[in-house]
Structures are given as structure tokens and as C-alpha cells.
mmCIF file of C-alpha atoms in Angstrom:
data_model
loop_
_atom_site.group_PDB
_atom_site.id
_atom_site.type_symbol
_atom_site.label_atom_id
_atom_site.label_comp_id
_atom_site.label_asym_id
_atom_site.label_seq_id
_atom_site.Cartn_x
_atom_site.Cartn_y
_atom_site.Cartn_z
ATOM 1 C CA MET A 1 3.897 12.733 9.750
ATOM 2 C CA LYS A 2 6.464 14.412 12.368
ATOM 3 C CA GLY A 3 8.753 12.553 14.626
ATOM 4 C CA ILE A 4 9.869 10.203 12.159
ATOM 5 C CA ARG A 5 13.307 9.212 11.853
ATOM 6 C CA ILE A 6 15.989 7.686 9.824
ATOM 7 C CA ARG A 7 16.563 4.726 12.177
ATOM 8 C CA SER A 8 13.023 3.877 11.199
ATOM 9 C CA TYR A 9 13.913 3.238 7.615
ATOM 10 C CA VAL A 10 17.346 1.873 7.945
ATOM 11 C CA ILE A 11 15.888 -0.826 10.737
ATOM 12 C CA GLY A 12 13.007 -1.512 8.196
ATOM 13 C CA PHE A 13 15.357 -1.953 5.264
ATOM 14 C CA GLY A 14 17.874 -4.213 7.180
ATOM 15 C CA LEU A 15 15.044 -6.511 8.390
ATOM 16 C CA SER A 16 13.284 -6.706 5.397
ATOM 17 C CA LEU A 17 16.736 -7.366 3.599
ATOM 18 C CA VAL A 18 17.098 -10.475 5.964
ATOM 19 C CA LEU A 19 13.739 -11.549 5.153
ATOM 20 C CA THR A 20 14.093 -11.383 1.553
ATOM 21 C CA LEU A 21 17.270 -13.452 1.715
ATOM 22 C CA SER A 22 15.955 -15.923 4.158
ATOM 23 C CA SER A 23 13.064 -16.690 1.512
ATOM 24 C CA TYR A 24 15.486 -16.604 -1.204
ATOM 25 C CA PHE A 25 17.922 -19.462 0.712
ATOM 26 C CA VAL A 26 15.185 -21.534 1.516
ATOM 27 C CA VAL A 27 14.145 -22.186 -1.999
ATOM 28 C CA LYS A 28 17.707 -22.332 -3.270
ATOM 29 C CA HIS A 29 18.286 -24.900 -0.561
ATOM 30 C CA HIS A 30 15.192 -26.833 -1.560
ATOM 31 C CA LEU A 31 16.215 -26.715 -5.302
ATOM 32 C CA ASP A 32 19.735 -27.884 -4.642
ATOM 33 C CA THR A 33 18.688 -30.891 -2.543
ATOM 34 C CA GLY A 34 16.128 -31.807 -5.338
ATOM 35 C CA HIS A 35 13.241 -30.442 -3.612
ATOM 36 C CA LEU A 36 13.977 -32.648 -0.494
ATOM 37 C CA SER A 37 15.171 -30.345 1.997
ATOM 38 C CA PRO A 38 12.760 -28.714 3.366
ATOM 39 C CA SER A 39 9.931 -30.640 2.100
ATOM 40 C CA HIS A 40 7.384 -29.087 -0.028
ATOM 41 C CA SER A 41 4.841 -28.273 2.605
ATOM 42 C CA ALA A 42 7.514 -26.795 5.070
ATOM 43 C CA GLY A 43 9.216 -24.584 2.218
ATOM 44 C CA ARG A 44 5.880 -23.248 1.435
ATOM 45 C CA GLY A 45 5.268 -22.400 5.024
ATOM 46 C CA ALA A 46 8.482 -20.889 5.612
ATOM 47 C CA VAL A 47 8.141 -18.395 2.643
ATOM 48 C CA MET A 48 4.714 -17.396 3.673
ATOM 49 C CA ILE A 49 5.799 -16.603 7.075
ATOM 50 C CA LEU A 50 8.585 -14.813 5.963
ATOM 51 C CA ALA A 51 6.356 -12.845 3.662
ATOM 52 C CA ILE A 52 3.862 -11.994 6.174
ATOM 53 C CA SER A 53 6.686 -10.926 8.450
ATOM 54 C CA GLN A 54 8.183 -8.453 5.877
ATOM 55 C CA LEU A 55 4.538 -7.159 5.439
ATOM 56 C CA LEU A 56 4.379 -6.424 9.256
ATOM 57 C CA VAL A 57 8.071 -4.578 9.477
ATOM 58 C CA GLN A 58 7.369 -2.737 6.189
ATOM 59 C CA LEU A 59 3.755 -1.493 7.503
ATOM 60 C CA TYR A 60 5.620 -0.500 11.029
ATOM 61 C CA PHE A 61 8.862 0.970 9.568
ATOM 62 C CA PHE A 62 8.089 2.213 6.191
ATOM 63 C CA LEU A 63 4.228 2.947 6.408
ATOM 64 C CA HIS A 64 4.552 4.052 9.988
ATOM 65 C CA VAL A 65 1.297 2.107 11.124
ATOM 66 C CA ARG A 66 1.566 2.476 14.778
ATOM 67 C CA ARG A 67 -0.723 1.819 17.591
ATOM 68 C CA ASN A 68 -1.390 5.637 18.622
ATOM 69 C CA ARG A 69 -4.399 7.911 18.286
ATOM 70 C CA ALA A 70 -2.962 9.377 14.926
ATOM 71 C CA SER A 71 -2.870 5.835 13.230
ATOM 72 C CA ALA A 72 -6.263 4.829 14.515
ATOM 73 C CA TRP A 73 -8.556 5.466 11.303
ATOM 74 C CA ASN A 74 -5.518 3.903 9.110
ATOM 75 C CA ALA A 75 -5.790 1.037 10.991
ATOM 76 C CA ALA A 76 -9.378 0.429 10.855
ATOM 77 C CA ALA A 77 -9.212 0.968 7.123
ATOM 78 C CA MET A 78 -6.527 -1.590 6.994
ATOM 79 C CA ALA A 79 -8.463 -3.836 8.980
ATOM 80 C CA PHE A 80 -11.450 -3.888 7.001
ATOM 81 C CA ALA A 81 -9.546 -4.207 3.664
ATOM 82 C CA ALA A 82 -7.922 -7.418 5.532
ATOM 83 C CA VAL A 83 -11.359 -8.869 6.153
ATOM 84 C CA ILE A 84 -12.428 -8.393 2.556
ATOM 85 C CA VAL A 85 -8.990 -10.035 1.265
ATOM 86 C CA VAL A 86 -9.528 -12.884 3.392
ATOM 87 C CA ILE A 87 -12.862 -13.566 2.255
ATOM 88 C CA LEU A 88 -11.566 -13.157 -1.340
ATOM 89 C CA VAL A 89 -8.704 -15.238 -1.201
ATOM 90 C CA ALA A 90 -9.979 -17.949 1.316
ATOM 91 C CA GLY A 91 -13.187 -18.196 -0.115
ATOM 92 C CA SER A 92 -11.905 -18.183 -4.014
ATOM 93 C CA LEU A 93 -9.659 -21.150 -2.889
ATOM 94 C CA TRP A 94 -12.149 -23.244 -1.214
ATOM 95 C CA ILE A 95 -14.906 -22.744 -3.927
ATOM 96 C CA MET A 96 -12.127 -23.776 -6.800
ATOM 97 C CA THR A 97 -10.929 -26.765 -5.020
ATOM 98 C CA ASN A 98 -14.144 -28.089 -4.518
ATOM 99 C CA LEU A 99 -15.904 -27.921 -8.125
ATOM 100 C CA ASP A 100 -17.731 -31.034 -9.644
ATOM 101 C CA TYR A 101 -14.839 -30.923 -12.266
ATOM 102 C CA HIS A 102 -12.267 -31.972 -9.710
ATOM 103 C CA HIS A 103 -14.707 -34.226 -7.607
ATOM 104 C CA ALA A 104 -17.224 -35.768 -9.941
ATOM 105 C CA HIS A 105 -16.606 -39.184 -11.347
ATOM 106 C CA ASN A 106 -13.129 -39.326 -10.254
ATOM 107 C CA ASP A 107 -12.645 -43.168 -10.999
ATOM 108 C CA LEU A 108 -11.547 -42.134 -14.545
ATOM 109 C CA PRO A 109 -7.947 -40.251 -15.026
ATOM 110 C CA ASN A 110 -7.968 -37.211 -16.806
ATOM 111 C CA HIS A 111 -11.985 -37.419 -16.574
ATOM 112 C CA SER A 112 -12.203 -33.241 -16.036
ATOM 113 C CA ASP A 113 -10.062 -32.710 -19.176
ATOM 114 C CA SER A 114 -12.346 -34.784 -21.122
ATOM 115 C CA GLU A 115 -15.373 -32.864 -19.659
ATOM 116 C CA ILE A 116 -13.845 -29.675 -20.373
ATOM 117 C CA ILE A 117 -13.101 -30.727 -24.009
ATOM 118 C CA LYS A 118 -16.569 -31.852 -24.375
ATOM 119 C CA ASP A 119 -18.257 -28.748 -22.956
ATOM 120 C CA GLU A 120 -16.114 -26.364 -24.411
ATOM 121 C CA GLY A 121 -15.406 -27.840 -27.937
ATOM 122 C CA VAL A 122 -11.907 -27.261 -27.637
ATOM 123 C CA GLY A 123 -8.775 -29.809 -27.117
ATOM 124 C CA PRO A 124 -5.105 -29.206 -26.190
ATOM 125 C CA MET B 1 7.066 26.888 9.068
ATOM 126 C CA SER B 2 3.639 26.103 11.145
ATOM 127 C CA GLN B 3 0.708 25.319 9.510
ATOM 128 C CA THR B 4 -2.676 26.902 10.615
ATOM 129 C CA PRO B 5 -5.113 24.333 12.178
ATOM 130 C CA ASN B 6 -7.486 24.357 8.798
ATOM 131 C CA SER B 7 -4.461 23.375 6.675
ATOM 132 C CA ALA B 8 -3.142 20.467 8.910
ATOM 133 C CA ASP B 9 -6.463 19.144 8.956
ATOM 134 C CA GLN B 10 -6.822 19.367 5.040
ATOM 135 C CA THR B 11 -3.592 17.622 5.114
ATOM 136 C CA ASP B 12 -4.579 14.681 7.587
ATOM 137 C CA LYS B 13 -7.739 14.040 5.653
ATOM 138 C CA SER B 14 -5.820 14.161 2.078
ATOM 139 C CA LEU B 15 -3.447 11.441 3.637
ATOM 140 C CA PHE B 16 -6.370 9.310 4.847
ATOM 141 C CA GLY B 17 -8.183 9.511 1.729
ATOM 142 C CA PHE B 18 -5.180 8.552 0.028
ATOM 143 C CA TRP B 19 -4.788 5.408 2.268
ATOM 144 C CA VAL B 20 -8.306 4.547 1.719
ATOM 145 C CA TYR B 21 -7.486 4.215 -1.906
ATOM 146 C CA LEU B 22 -4.496 2.187 -1.108
ATOM 147 C CA MET B 23 -6.713 0.153 0.965
ATOM 148 C CA THR B 24 -9.123 -0.498 -2.168
ATOM 149 C CA ASP B 25 -5.658 -1.275 -4.346
ATOM 150 C CA CYS B 26 -5.188 -4.052 -1.649
ATOM 151 C CA VAL B 27 -8.530 -5.544 -2.629
ATOM 152 C CA LEU B 28 -7.857 -5.265 -6.086
ATOM 153 C CA PHE B 29 -4.366 -6.906 -5.865
ATOM 154 C CA ALA B 30 -6.026 -9.780 -3.866
ATOM 155 C CA SER B 31 -8.670 -10.762 -6.376
ATOM 156 C CA LEU B 32 -5.544 -10.759 -8.821
ATOM 157 C CA PHE B 33 -3.762 -12.861 -6.628
ATOM 158 C CA ALA B 34 -6.613 -15.070 -5.871
ATOM 159 C CA ALA B 35 -6.846 -15.717 -9.597
ATOM 160 C CA PHE B 36 -3.369 -16.459 -9.969
ATOM 161 C CA VAL B 37 -3.295 -19.202 -7.078
ATOM 162 C CA VAL B 38 -6.485 -20.943 -8.144
ATOM 163 C CA LEU B 39 -4.723 -21.044 -11.835
ATOM 164 C CA ARG B 40 -1.458 -21.647 -11.278
ATOM 165 C CA ASP B 41 -1.503 -25.185 -12.194
ATOM 166 C CA SER B 42 -3.145 -24.793 -15.371
ATOM 167 C CA THR B 43 -0.792 -25.003 -17.611
ATOM 168 C CA TRP B 44 -2.619 -26.904 -20.566
ATOM 169 C CA GLY B 45 0.368 -28.616 -21.293
ATOM 170 C CA GLY B 46 2.860 -25.904 -21.372
ATOM 171 C CA HIS B 47 5.692 -24.599 -18.911
ATOM 172 C CA SER B 48 4.906 -24.510 -15.432
ATOM 173 C CA ALA B 49 6.504 -21.876 -12.753
ATOM 174 C CA GLY B 50 9.359 -24.403 -11.927
ATOM 175 C CA ALA B 51 10.196 -24.427 -15.664
ATOM 176 C CA LEU B 52 9.960 -20.614 -16.455
ATOM 177 C CA PHE B 53 11.186 -18.725 -13.474
ATOM 178 C CA SER B 54 14.782 -17.894 -11.856
ATOM 179 C CA ALA B 55 15.327 -17.632 -8.208
ATOM 180 C CA ASN B 56 18.353 -15.359 -9.079
ATOM 181 C CA PHE B 57 16.501 -13.259 -11.173
ATOM 182 C CA ALA B 58 13.367 -12.639 -8.853
ATOM 183 C CA LEU B 59 16.039 -11.862 -5.889
ATOM 184 C CA THR B 60 17.606 -9.374 -7.976
ATOM 185 C CA GLU B 61 14.421 -7.443 -8.977
ATOM 186 C CA THR B 62 13.140 -7.800 -5.045
ATOM 187 C CA LEU B 63 16.584 -6.295 -4.237
ATOM 188 C CA ILE B 64 16.017 -3.337 -6.311
ATOM 189 C CA LEU B 65 12.769 -2.396 -5.518
ATOM 190 C CA LEU B 66 13.123 -2.642 -1.785
ATOM 191 C CA THR B 67 16.453 -0.306 -1.767
ATOM 192 C CA SER B 68 14.064 1.793 -4.182
ATOM 193 C CA SER B 69 11.624 1.928 -1.295
ATOM 194 C CA PHE B 70 14.033 2.498 1.398
ATOM 195 C CA ILE B 71 15.584 5.517 -0.807
ATOM 196 C CA CYS B 72 12.101 7.167 -0.880
ATOM 197 C CA GLY B 73 11.834 7.028 2.843
ATOM 198 C CA LEU B 74 15.121 8.688 3.247
ATOM 199 C CA ALA B 75 13.950 11.183 0.227
ATOM 200 C CA ILE B 76 10.703 12.245 2.063
ATOM 201 C CA LEU B 77 12.401 13.107 5.463
ATOM 202 C CA SER B 78 15.049 15.221 3.702
ATOM 203 C CA ALA B 79 11.876 16.950 2.166
ATOM 204 C CA TYR B 80 10.136 17.333 5.644
ATOM 205 C CA ARG B 81 13.565 18.831 6.841
ATOM 206 C CA GLY B 82 13.595 21.380 4.046
ATOM 207 C CA GLN B 83 16.791 20.167 2.380
ATOM 208 C CA LYS B 84 15.529 20.660 -1.419
ATOM 209 C CA GLN B 85 18.803 19.556 -3.203
ATOM 210 C CA ARG B 86 19.039 16.282 -1.127
ATOM 211 C CA ALA B 87 15.208 15.109 -1.379
ATOM 212 C CA SER B 88 15.840 15.803 -5.540
ATOM 213 C CA TRP B 89 18.224 13.610 -5.474
ATOM 214 C CA LEU B 90 17.093 11.174 -3.110
ATOM 215 C CA PHE B 91 13.822 11.183 -5.284
ATOM 216 C CA GLY B 92 15.694 10.933 -8.645
ATOM 217 C CA LEU B 93 17.855 7.822 -7.295
ATOM 218 C CA THR B 94 14.253 6.440 -6.204
ATOM 219 C CA PHE B 95 13.306 6.800 -9.830
ATOM 220 C CA VAL B 96 16.181 5.493 -11.343
ATOM 221 C CA LEU B 97 16.192 2.221 -9.467
ATOM 222 C CA GLY B 98 12.299 2.386 -10.146
ATOM 223 C CA VAL B 99 13.322 2.195 -14.100
ATOM 224 C CA ALA B 100 15.870 -0.644 -13.503
ATOM 225 C CA PHE B 101 13.324 -2.525 -11.788
ATOM 226 C CA LEU B 102 10.843 -1.936 -14.769
ATOM 227 C CA ALA B 103 13.448 -2.750 -17.168
ATOM 228 C CA LEU B 104 14.130 -6.224 -15.793
ATOM 229 C CA GLU B 105 10.490 -7.001 -15.886
ATOM 230 C CA ILE B 106 9.945 -5.927 -19.633
ATOM 231 C CA ARG B 107 12.977 -7.848 -20.048
ATOM 232 C CA GLU B 108 11.234 -11.249 -18.728
ATOM 233 C CA PHE B 109 7.852 -10.320 -20.095
ATOM 234 C CA ASN B 110 9.810 -10.316 -23.474
ATOM 235 C CA HIS B 111 11.683 -13.194 -22.949
ATOM 236 C CA LEU B 112 8.794 -15.481 -22.186
ATOM 237 C CA TYR B 113 6.647 -13.868 -25.170
ATOM 238 C CA GLN B 114 9.491 -14.993 -27.515
ATOM 239 C CA LEU B 115 9.368 -18.478 -25.835
ATOM 240 C CA GLY B 116 5.917 -18.698 -27.074
ATOM 241 C CA ASP B 117 4.614 -18.561 -23.272
ATOM 242 C CA SER B 118 2.565 -15.392 -23.671
ATOM 243 C CA TRP B 119 -0.429 -14.599 -21.916
ATOM 244 C CA ARG B 120 -2.488 -16.708 -24.455
ATOM 245 C CA ARG B 121 -0.487 -19.750 -23.661
ATOM 246 C CA SER B 122 -2.300 -21.002 -20.497
ATOM 247 C CA ALA B 123 -4.641 -19.877 -17.733
ATOM 248 C CA PHE B 124 -1.543 -19.919 -15.526
ATOM 249 C CA LEU B 125 0.314 -17.735 -17.955
ATOM 250 C CA SER B 126 -2.672 -15.271 -18.120
ATOM 251 C CA ALA B 127 -2.979 -14.853 -14.768
ATOM 252 C CA PHE B 128 0.619 -14.338 -14.193
ATOM 253 C CA PHE B 129 1.047 -11.465 -16.911
ATOM 254 C CA THR B 130 -2.132 -9.914 -15.360
ATOM 255 C CA LEU B 131 -1.074 -9.958 -11.593
ATOM 256 C CA VAL B 132 2.689 -8.890 -12.303
ATOM 257 C CA GLY B 133 1.519 -6.570 -15.448
ATOM 258 C CA THR B 134 -0.927 -4.580 -13.318
ATOM 259 C CA HIS B 135 1.954 -4.167 -10.726
ATOM 260 C CA GLY B 136 4.268 -3.211 -13.227
ATOM 261 C CA LEU B 137 1.485 -0.522 -14.514
ATOM 262 C CA HIS B 138 1.206 0.903 -11.038
ATOM 263 C CA ILE B 139 5.099 1.144 -10.917
ATOM 264 C CA THR B 140 5.115 2.910 -14.320
ATOM 265 C CA ALA B 141 2.424 5.350 -12.960
ATOM 266 C CA GLY B 142 4.466 5.866 -9.856
ATOM 267 C CA LEU B 143 7.655 6.940 -11.801
ATOM 268 C CA VAL B 144 5.360 9.676 -13.760
ATOM 269 C CA TRP B 145 4.413 10.834 -10.481
ATOM 270 C CA ILE B 146 7.870 10.955 -9.389
ATOM 271 C CA ALA B 147 9.201 12.500 -12.365
ATOM 272 C CA THR B 148 6.350 15.148 -12.101
ATOM 273 C CA MET B 149 7.222 16.059 -8.393
ATOM 274 C CA LEU B 150 10.911 16.634 -9.135
ATOM 275 C CA TRP B 151 9.636 19.014 -11.766
ATOM 276 C CA ARG B 152 7.360 20.530 -9.065
ATOM 277 C CA ILE B 153 10.216 20.756 -6.579
ATOM 278 C CA ARG B 154 12.502 22.508 -8.858
ATOM 279 C CA ARG B 155 9.560 25.043 -9.813
ATOM 280 C CA THR B 156 7.913 25.749 -6.553
ATOM 281 C CA GLY B 157 10.087 24.361 -3.786
ATOM 282 C CA LEU B 158 9.148 22.188 -0.732
ATOM 283 C CA SER B 159 5.646 23.839 -0.218
ATOM 284 C CA GLN B 160 3.135 22.740 1.970
ATOM 285 C CA HIS B 161 1.313 21.543 -0.972
ATOM 286 C CA ASN B 162 4.389 19.904 -2.654
ATOM 287 C CA LEU B 163 5.069 18.111 0.524
ATOM 288 C CA LYS B 164 1.367 16.310 1.220
ATOM 289 C CA GLN B 165 1.826 15.267 -2.291
ATOM 290 C CA LEU B 166 5.183 13.909 -1.776
ATOM 291 C CA THR B 167 4.185 12.184 1.367
ATOM 292 C CA MET B 168 1.215 10.197 -0.700
ATOM 293 C CA LEU B 169 3.774 9.638 -3.423
ATOM 294 C CA SER B 170 5.950 7.829 -0.669
ATOM 295 C CA LEU B 171 3.158 5.747 0.609
ATOM 296 C CA PHE B 172 2.302 4.816 -2.791
ATOM 297 C CA TRP B 173 5.882 3.682 -3.500
ATOM 298 C CA HIS B 174 6.229 2.016 -0.305
ATOM 299 C CA PHE B 175 2.998 0.252 -0.586
ATOM 300 C CA LEU B 176 4.138 -0.996 -4.304
ATOM 301 C CA ASP B 177 6.820 -2.692 -2.685
ATOM 302 C CA VAL B 178 4.801 -4.383 -0.187
ATOM 303 C CA ILE B 179 2.735 -6.170 -2.775
ATOM 304 C CA TRP B 180 5.844 -6.952 -4.852
ATOM 305 C CA ILE B 181 6.952 -9.004 -1.318
ATOM 306 C CA PHE B 182 3.947 -10.933 -2.145
ATOM 307 C CA ILE B 183 4.634 -11.729 -5.867
ATOM 308 C CA PHE B 184 7.936 -12.332 -5.010
ATOM 309 C CA SER B 185 6.896 -15.017 -2.455
ATOM 310 C CA ILE B 186 3.796 -16.609 -3.852
ATOM 311 C CA VAL B 187 4.513 -16.125 -7.705
ATOM 312 C CA TYR B 188 8.320 -16.822 -7.766
ATOM 313 C CA MET B 189 9.356 -18.381 -4.602
ATOM 314 C CA LEU B 190 6.395 -20.726 -4.053
ATOM 315 C CA GLY B 191 6.363 -21.351 -7.973
ATOM 316 C CA LEU B 192 9.883 -22.919 -7.826
ATOM 317 C CA ILE B 193 9.164 -24.987 -4.725
#
């Protein structure tokens, strides 16, 4: 952990601040215009891109993950964890949006609710 | 202040081991995020994210934690430079900001509970309290760790051993801010859109 300078943290802090505030203003603007501008999907996209960008900024400037020999093992462990995370999150989303509850007999409205009530013996 | 090859190797191994632990913590949080995202619309007739969250409040918490992470970086640098007083003050400030963050979070949890929007109200709220609560527990552990290190610095100064532990602590603290970026974005920002 030698050779790290204050500048790294200052730049990282500054960039993170900008990215955080950008996300905030995107959402504020969206709410102030009655969920019109930007659109739901554009707003979501913007927030996610800003989040990933801030992740990269903090990995580089705060956690000092660099492309040098010293960080190679750290980067490898992180890449592996990333693979697991992607499978976990994408897989869960894929499976859960394709359940029978959501797809079968979709002619009736609230069919999945009545199925759940019947199956579980509960009610709202 | 040079290390023998042996102790430098030991430090490298410890730091890498701690990094691997952080990666497993990532996977833990990923599973909680996955559960939250799947359940975010399951409000069981109750309040949704849009009704419960405040952008200003989430921003305040985020700025406090971000600043805390930055100060922690300055603190560890001071420690490497052997500046014992300065490092203690900066880790102390990191601690204070962490407490402020936690206090705000507990206030929000209590507010939701009083409204009847506890973790028992709906799947969405169960997932919310679990995800954000787990992060809060990590922050609490971090605060205990900072306090312990401040005490150790007072007693045995900035020894090699303490520096190694402070390094791991600062990695942990930065990591918690990284996780919070995603809580802020996915739970609060996306919740409000």
C-alpha cells in the first residue's frame, strides 16, 4: 500500500460527489415533471449507469484496484465474485419473472392473487 | 521503518485474505439485492417505495457516508506517514460521520415501524429491512472496529501490526460505501422513479 497519494482520494471524492448528485437530480427532475422527463426507462438507465460509474471510480481511487502486478490477485478474486453475482442476480430476475403465477391463465385479472390465496390459505 | 521480507509477505497475505472475505460479502449482498429487486412490487396492498422514501433523506445519508469514506482514506494515509495524532483525529471523524449515518438510518426504520410499515407488512418491506438492515449491521461492526483501533493506536502507536489492521479496516469502510452506492441507487432512486 505504498505510493498512494492524497490526490487519489480527493479526485475519487469529487467524482463520486458529482455522480451521486447527478443521480439525485435525474430523479428529482423526473418527480418534478410528474414522472414524465426523463421517462421511466431512461431514468432507470441513467441511475444504473451513474451507479456503475461510481463503483468503478471508488474501486480505482479508494480501493486502489489497478492493472499492476500487485493488484492482479485482487482483480482475479473480484472477477470471480462478479461472475457469481451476475448469475445470482440475472438468474433470479429471469426465473422470478417467468413463474407460472405470472404467466398461466392470464385471461383473468387478479388470477395470480386468487391462486396465492387459495394455495396459501391467506388473504389481503 | 523497513519490514523484513517475511513480515511484508505476511501483510500481503493478510490483505489478500481480507479482500477475498470482502468478495464473499459482495455475494451476500448480491443475494439480498436479488431478493429485494424481485420483491419490490410485492406490497400486499400497502405502501410502495415511492410512497415511503424521500430523495432528500437518501441523499443526506449518502453524502455523509461518502464523506466518511473519503476521510477514512485521509486517515490511513496519515497512519502510513506515522502521523499518530492526525490519524487518530481523522479516524475519529470517520467514526462520528458513521454514527451520524447510522442514527439517520435508525430514525428512518423507526419512522416506518411507527407508520405500521414494518418488515412484517409486506414482502417488499421484509426485503428492504433485510437488505438495508444488513448493511447497517456491517456499519455497526465497522464502528466497533474503528473504536477498537483508536484505543490500540493510543496504547501501542502505529506499529506494523496496527497499520495492517488499519489497512483492512479502511478497505472494509470503503467497501461499505460501495455497497451503499447500490442501495442508494437501486432501493431509493429507482424506488422513486
